[in-house]
Short mmCIF file of C-alpha atoms and ligand atoms in Angstrom, two decimals:
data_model
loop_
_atom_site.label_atom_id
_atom_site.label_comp_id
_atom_site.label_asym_id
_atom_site.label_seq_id
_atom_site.Cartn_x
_atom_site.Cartn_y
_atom_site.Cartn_z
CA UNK A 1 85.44 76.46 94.45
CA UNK A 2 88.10 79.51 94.95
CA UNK A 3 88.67 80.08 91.15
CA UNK A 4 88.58 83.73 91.25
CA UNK A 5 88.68 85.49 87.82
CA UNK A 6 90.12 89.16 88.16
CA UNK A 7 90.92 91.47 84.97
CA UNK A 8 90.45 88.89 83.17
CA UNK A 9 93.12 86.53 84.52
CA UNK A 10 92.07 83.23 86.41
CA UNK A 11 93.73 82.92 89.94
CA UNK A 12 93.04 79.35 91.56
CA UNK A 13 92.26 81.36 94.80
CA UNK A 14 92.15 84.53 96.16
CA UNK A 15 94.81 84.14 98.84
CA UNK A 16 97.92 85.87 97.42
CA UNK A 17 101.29 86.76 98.69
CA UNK A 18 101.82 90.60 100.15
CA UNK A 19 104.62 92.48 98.71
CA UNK A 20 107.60 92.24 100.57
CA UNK A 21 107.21 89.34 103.25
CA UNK A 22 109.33 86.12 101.24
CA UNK A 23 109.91 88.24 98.44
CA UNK A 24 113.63 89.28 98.00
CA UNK A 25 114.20 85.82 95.72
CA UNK A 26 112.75 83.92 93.02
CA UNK A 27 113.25 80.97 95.46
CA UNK A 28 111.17 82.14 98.42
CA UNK A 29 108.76 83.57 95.61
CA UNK A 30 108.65 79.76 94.60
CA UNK A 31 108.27 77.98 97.96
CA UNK A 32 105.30 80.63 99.19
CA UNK A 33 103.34 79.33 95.23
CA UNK A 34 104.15 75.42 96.58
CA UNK A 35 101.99 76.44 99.63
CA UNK A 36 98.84 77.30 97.71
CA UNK A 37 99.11 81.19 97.12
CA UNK A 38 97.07 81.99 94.14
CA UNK A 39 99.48 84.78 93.33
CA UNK A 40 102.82 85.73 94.70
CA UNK A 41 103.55 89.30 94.75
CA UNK A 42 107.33 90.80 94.68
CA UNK A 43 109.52 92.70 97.06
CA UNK A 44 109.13 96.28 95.82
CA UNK A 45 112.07 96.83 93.09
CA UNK A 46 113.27 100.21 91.75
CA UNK A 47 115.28 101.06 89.49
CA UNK A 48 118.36 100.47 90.91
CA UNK A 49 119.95 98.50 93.31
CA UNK A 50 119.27 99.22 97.03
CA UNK A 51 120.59 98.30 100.01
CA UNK A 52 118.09 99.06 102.34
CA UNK A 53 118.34 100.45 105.80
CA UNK A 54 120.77 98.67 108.75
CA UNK A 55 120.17 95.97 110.90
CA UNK A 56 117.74 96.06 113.36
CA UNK A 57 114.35 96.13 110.41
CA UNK A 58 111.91 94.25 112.34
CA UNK A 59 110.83 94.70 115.83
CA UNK A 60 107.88 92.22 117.29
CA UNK A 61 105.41 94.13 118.83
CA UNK A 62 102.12 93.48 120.83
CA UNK A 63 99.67 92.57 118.00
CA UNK A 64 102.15 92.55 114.98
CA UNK A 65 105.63 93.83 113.87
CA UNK A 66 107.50 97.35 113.24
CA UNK A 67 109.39 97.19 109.87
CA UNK A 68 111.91 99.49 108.01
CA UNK A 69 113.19 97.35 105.86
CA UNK A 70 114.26 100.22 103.62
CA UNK A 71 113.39 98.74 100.34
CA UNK A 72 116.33 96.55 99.75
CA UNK A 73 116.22 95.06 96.23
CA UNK A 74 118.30 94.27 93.63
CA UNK A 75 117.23 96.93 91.33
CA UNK A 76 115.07 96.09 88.25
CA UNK A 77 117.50 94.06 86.19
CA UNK A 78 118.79 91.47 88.32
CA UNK A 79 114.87 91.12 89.96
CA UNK A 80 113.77 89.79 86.20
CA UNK A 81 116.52 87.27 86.03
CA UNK A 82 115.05 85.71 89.88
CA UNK A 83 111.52 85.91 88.21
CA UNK A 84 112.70 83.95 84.93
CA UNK A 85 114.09 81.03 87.12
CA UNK A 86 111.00 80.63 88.17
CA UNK A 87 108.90 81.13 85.30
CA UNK A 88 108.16 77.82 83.71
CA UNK A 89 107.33 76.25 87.58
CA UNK A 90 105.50 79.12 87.87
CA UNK A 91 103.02 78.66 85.31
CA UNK A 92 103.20 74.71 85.38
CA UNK A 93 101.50 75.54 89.20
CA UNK A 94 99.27 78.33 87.53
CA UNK A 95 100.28 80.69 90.23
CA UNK A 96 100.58 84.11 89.06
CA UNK A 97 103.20 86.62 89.51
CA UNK A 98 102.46 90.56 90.73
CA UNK A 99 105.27 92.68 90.53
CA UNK A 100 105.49 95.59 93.03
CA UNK A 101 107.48 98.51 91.72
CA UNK A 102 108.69 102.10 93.77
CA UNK A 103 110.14 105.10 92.35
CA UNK A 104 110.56 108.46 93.22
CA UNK A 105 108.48 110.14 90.86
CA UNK A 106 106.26 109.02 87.92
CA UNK A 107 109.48 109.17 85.14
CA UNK A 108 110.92 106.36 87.64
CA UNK A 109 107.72 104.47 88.12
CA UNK A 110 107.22 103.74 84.48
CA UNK A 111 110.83 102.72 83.82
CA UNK A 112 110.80 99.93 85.81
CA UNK A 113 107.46 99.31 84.91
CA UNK A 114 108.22 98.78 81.27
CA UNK A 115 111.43 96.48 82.28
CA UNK A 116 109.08 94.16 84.84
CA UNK A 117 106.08 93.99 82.46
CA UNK A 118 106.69 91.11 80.33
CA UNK A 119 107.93 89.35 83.11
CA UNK A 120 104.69 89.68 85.59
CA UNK A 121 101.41 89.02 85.01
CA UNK A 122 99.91 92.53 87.15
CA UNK A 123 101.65 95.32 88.30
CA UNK A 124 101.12 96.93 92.10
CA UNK A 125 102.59 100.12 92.25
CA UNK A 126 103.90 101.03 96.05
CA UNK A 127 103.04 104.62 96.23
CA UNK A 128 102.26 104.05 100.04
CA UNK A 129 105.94 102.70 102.18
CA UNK A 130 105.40 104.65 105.38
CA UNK A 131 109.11 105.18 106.27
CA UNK A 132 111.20 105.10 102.71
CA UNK A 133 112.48 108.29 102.97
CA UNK A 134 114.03 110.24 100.67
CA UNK A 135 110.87 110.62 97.80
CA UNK A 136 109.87 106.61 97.82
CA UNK A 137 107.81 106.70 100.66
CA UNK A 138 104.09 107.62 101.05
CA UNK A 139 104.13 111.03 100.28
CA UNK A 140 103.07 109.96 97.00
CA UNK A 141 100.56 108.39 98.33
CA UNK A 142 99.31 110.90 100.29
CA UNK A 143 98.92 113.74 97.37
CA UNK A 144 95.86 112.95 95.03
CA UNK A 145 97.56 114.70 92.47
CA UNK A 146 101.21 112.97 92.67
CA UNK A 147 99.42 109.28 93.06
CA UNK A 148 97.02 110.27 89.59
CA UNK A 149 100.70 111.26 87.94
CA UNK A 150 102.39 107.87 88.62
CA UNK A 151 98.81 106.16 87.67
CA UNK A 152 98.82 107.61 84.25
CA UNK A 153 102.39 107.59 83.38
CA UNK A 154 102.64 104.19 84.04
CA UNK A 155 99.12 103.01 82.50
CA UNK A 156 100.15 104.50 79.12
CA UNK A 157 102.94 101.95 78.92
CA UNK A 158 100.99 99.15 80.56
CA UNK A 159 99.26 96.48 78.50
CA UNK A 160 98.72 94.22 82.02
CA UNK A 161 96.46 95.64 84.71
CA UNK A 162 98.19 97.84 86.87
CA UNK A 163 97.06 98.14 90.76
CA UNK A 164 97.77 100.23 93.40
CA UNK A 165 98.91 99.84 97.00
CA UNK A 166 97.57 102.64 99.32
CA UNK A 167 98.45 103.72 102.77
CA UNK A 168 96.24 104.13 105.83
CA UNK A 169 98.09 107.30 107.07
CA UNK A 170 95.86 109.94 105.26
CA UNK A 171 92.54 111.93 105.93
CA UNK A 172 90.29 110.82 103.09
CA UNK A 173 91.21 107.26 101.45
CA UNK A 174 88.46 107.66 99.65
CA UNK A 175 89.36 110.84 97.68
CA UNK A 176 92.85 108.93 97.02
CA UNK A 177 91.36 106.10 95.56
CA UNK A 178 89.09 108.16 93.26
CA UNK A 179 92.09 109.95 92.06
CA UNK A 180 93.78 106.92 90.88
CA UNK A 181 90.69 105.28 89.54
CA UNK A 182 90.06 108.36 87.49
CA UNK A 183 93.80 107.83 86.31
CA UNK A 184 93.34 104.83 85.12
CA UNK A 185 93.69 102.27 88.00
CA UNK A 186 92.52 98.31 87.45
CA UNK A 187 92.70 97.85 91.25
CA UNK A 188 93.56 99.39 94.45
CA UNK A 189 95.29 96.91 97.27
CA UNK A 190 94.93 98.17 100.66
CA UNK A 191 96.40 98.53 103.13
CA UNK A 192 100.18 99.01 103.36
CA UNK A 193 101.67 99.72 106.91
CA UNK A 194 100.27 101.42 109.48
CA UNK A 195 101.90 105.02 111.25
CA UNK A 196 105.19 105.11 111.49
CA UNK A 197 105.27 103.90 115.10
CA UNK A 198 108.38 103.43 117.44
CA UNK A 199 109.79 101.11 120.39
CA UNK A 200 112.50 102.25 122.69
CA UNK A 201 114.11 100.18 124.81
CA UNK A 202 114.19 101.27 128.57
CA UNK A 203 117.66 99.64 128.91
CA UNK A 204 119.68 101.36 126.22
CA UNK A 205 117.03 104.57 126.23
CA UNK A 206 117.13 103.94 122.47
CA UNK A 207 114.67 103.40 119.79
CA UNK A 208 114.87 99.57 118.95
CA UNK A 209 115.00 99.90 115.57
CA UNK A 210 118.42 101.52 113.49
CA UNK A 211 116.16 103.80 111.40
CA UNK A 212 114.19 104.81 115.40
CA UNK A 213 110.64 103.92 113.82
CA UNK A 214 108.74 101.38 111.16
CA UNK A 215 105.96 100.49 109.78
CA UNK A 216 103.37 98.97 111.63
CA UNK A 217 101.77 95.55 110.32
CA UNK A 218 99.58 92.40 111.47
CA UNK A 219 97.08 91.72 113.96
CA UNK A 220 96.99 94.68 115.19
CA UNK A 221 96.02 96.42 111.81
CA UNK A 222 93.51 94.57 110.44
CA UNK A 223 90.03 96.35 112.02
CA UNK A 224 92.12 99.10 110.13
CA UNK A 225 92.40 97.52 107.06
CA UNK A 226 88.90 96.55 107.07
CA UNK A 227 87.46 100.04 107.48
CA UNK A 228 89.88 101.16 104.87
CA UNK A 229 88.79 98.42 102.01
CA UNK A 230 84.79 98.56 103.37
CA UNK A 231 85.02 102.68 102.26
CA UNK A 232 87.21 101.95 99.15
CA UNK A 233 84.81 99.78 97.85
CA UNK A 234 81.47 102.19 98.66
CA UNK A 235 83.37 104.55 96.23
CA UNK A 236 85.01 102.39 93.67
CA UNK A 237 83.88 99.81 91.10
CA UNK A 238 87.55 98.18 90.23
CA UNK A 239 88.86 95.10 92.48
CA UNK A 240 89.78 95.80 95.56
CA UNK A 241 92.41 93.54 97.31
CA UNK A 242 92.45 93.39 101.22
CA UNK A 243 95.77 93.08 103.16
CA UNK A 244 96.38 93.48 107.05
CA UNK A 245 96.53 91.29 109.87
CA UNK A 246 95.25 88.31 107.98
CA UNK A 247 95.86 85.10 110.17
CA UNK A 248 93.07 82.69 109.44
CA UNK A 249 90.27 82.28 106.42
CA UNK A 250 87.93 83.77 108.81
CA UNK A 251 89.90 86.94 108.75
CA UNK A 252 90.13 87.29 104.85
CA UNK A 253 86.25 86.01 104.61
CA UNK A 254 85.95 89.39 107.00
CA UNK A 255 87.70 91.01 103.70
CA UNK A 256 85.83 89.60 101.67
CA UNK A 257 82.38 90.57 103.62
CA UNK A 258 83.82 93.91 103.35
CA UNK A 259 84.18 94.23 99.62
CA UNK A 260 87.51 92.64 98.57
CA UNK A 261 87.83 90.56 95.71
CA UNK A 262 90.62 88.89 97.33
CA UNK A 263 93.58 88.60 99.92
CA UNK A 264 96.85 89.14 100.39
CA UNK A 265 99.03 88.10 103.60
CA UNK A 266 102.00 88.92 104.88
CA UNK A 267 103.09 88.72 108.27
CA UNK A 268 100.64 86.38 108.84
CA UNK A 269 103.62 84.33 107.30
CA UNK A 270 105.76 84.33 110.24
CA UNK A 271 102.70 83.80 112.83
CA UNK A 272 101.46 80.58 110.85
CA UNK A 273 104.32 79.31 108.47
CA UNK A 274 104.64 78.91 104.98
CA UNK A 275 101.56 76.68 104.85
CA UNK A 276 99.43 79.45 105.86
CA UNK A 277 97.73 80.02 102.20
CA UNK A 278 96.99 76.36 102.22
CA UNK A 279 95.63 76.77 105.28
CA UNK A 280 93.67 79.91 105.29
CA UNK A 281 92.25 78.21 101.64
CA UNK A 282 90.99 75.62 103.41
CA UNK A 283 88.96 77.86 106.30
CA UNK A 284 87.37 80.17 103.50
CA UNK A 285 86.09 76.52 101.48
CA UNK A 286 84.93 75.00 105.04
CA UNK A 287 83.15 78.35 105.88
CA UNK A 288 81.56 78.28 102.45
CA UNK A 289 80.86 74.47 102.21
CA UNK A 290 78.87 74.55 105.77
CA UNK A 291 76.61 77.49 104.77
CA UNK A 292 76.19 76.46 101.28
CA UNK A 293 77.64 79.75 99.89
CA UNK A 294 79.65 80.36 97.20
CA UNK A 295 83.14 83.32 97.50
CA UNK A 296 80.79 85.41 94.94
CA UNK A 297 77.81 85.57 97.67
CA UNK A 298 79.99 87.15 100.30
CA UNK A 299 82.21 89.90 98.75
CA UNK A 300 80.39 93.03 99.99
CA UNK A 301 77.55 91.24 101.59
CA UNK A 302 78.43 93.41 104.78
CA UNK A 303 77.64 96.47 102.67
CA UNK A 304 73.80 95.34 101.60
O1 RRO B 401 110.90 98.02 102.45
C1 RRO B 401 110.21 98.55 103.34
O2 RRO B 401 110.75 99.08 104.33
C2 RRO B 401 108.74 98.61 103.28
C3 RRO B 401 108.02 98.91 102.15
BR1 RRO B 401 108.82 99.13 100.49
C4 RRO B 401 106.61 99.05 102.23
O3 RRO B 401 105.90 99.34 101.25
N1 RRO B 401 106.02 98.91 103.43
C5 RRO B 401 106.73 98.61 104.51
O4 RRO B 401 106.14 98.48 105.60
N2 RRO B 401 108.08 98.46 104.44
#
């Protein structure tokens, strides 16, 4: 009943894992397909080796989390050898694999997109971490002309589709989404984090977090989110993919209503467990099953 066919590939649902939530390992990539995700999606790997930024990463905050994780990863080469551990379970469970690259400029994007390719089955490109620093963060995102570069440069070595994560934190998503359709985009995923925002704590008169401020995710986000995929998809014909704050089926179905072709969820992870695709699955079928509606009657209907 959740057979979703995207680009061409068949998912057995449309609840997939968001890049960089029980990503780091082929193992937790693994364990998060044994709990019904239709597709896992990878930490964010670069070219090379990172360690990220220091302990504190993750702050809870009313509504969701702060994160600078600092895109840790174990750079493009050791990341394949996780994914081909899993490979064979992978595809005995016919859950597919999304690999989510960064780089600082469109030269880095499509080197690790030609070393990941024959290992994935679609490639996100993170043009959109809020906090990165450094050239890997959303300023890429942000410029219509630098997000079209990376597009292009790495479509032309592509034979998979290649999607792309946007951020929240600019004026006109719409003219950003455009841009990277035009280039050559086969979907956009949105959203990644929200702000930057901070936490101090009154005690030590210090921001919480070692890097003072994160990206903001869950709960929280998702009216966001929604808004952000709803006007993607009144501009765009490719798949969208909706991501933020997704808890229950009846959140993603909001998705959905909204335009997206599917889901992913991330924090939602640590709010619900591992389970959670199984679970949020079996909302969207109930939903369905009592109105006697099938997932292709709902995408967009909000929009009619
Ligand atoms: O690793 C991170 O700090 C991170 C990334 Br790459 C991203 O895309 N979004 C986010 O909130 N954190």
């Amino acid at each position: 009943m959740l057979k979703t066919k995207l680009w061409n590939i068949e998912f057995k649902n449309p609840v997939f894992l968001a890049a960089g939530v029980m990503g780091e390992t082929g193992s937790a990539l693994k364990r998060m397909a044994k709990n019904g995700a239709g597709a896992v999606c990878t930490k964010s790997v670069g070219i090379e080796k990172k360690e990220g930024h220091k302990n504190p990463t993750m702050v809870e905050v009313e509504g969701g989390f702060l994160n600078a994780m600092g895109l840790p990863n174990p750079g493009v080469e050791e990341y394949i050898l996780e994914l081909e551990r899993i490979k064979s379970e992978m595809k005995r469970m016919n859950v597919k694999i999304i690999g989510s690259i960064y780089g600082k400029n469109e030269t880095e994007f499509q080197k690790v997109a030609e070393n990941l390719i024959p290992h994935v089955d679609v490639l996100e490109l993170n043009i959109s971490c809020p906090h990165a620093g450094g050239g890997y963060g959303s300023s890429i995102g942000q410029d219509k002309c630098l997000s079209k570069n990376v597009v292009s440069a790495v479509k032309s070595v592509s034979d998979i589709p290649v999607i792309v994560k946007l951020t929240p934190n600019v004026t006109d998503i719409k003219e950003i989404s455009n841009s990277v359709v035009n280039a050559g985009a086969d979907g956009i995923v949105a959203i990644n984090t929200l702000g930057p925002g901070m936490v101090i704590d009154i005690e030590s008169k210090k921001p919480v977090l070692a890097n003072k401020f994160g990206g903001m995710s869950g709960k929280a986000i998702k009216p966001i989110a929604v808004k952000n995929v709803y006007d993607i998809c009144s501009t765009v014909e490719v798949p969208v993919i909706g991501v933020g704050g997704i808890t229950t089926g009846y959140d993603a179905i909001e998705f959905m209503m909204a335009g997206a072709s599917g889901v992913q969820v991330g924090t939602g992870v640590y709010y619900r467990g591992y389970d959670i695709f199984q679970k949020i699955n079996q909302e969207i079928e109930e939903f369905l099953k009592n109105r006697d509606l099938n997932l292709k009657d709902i995408i967009g209907i909000s929009r009619k």
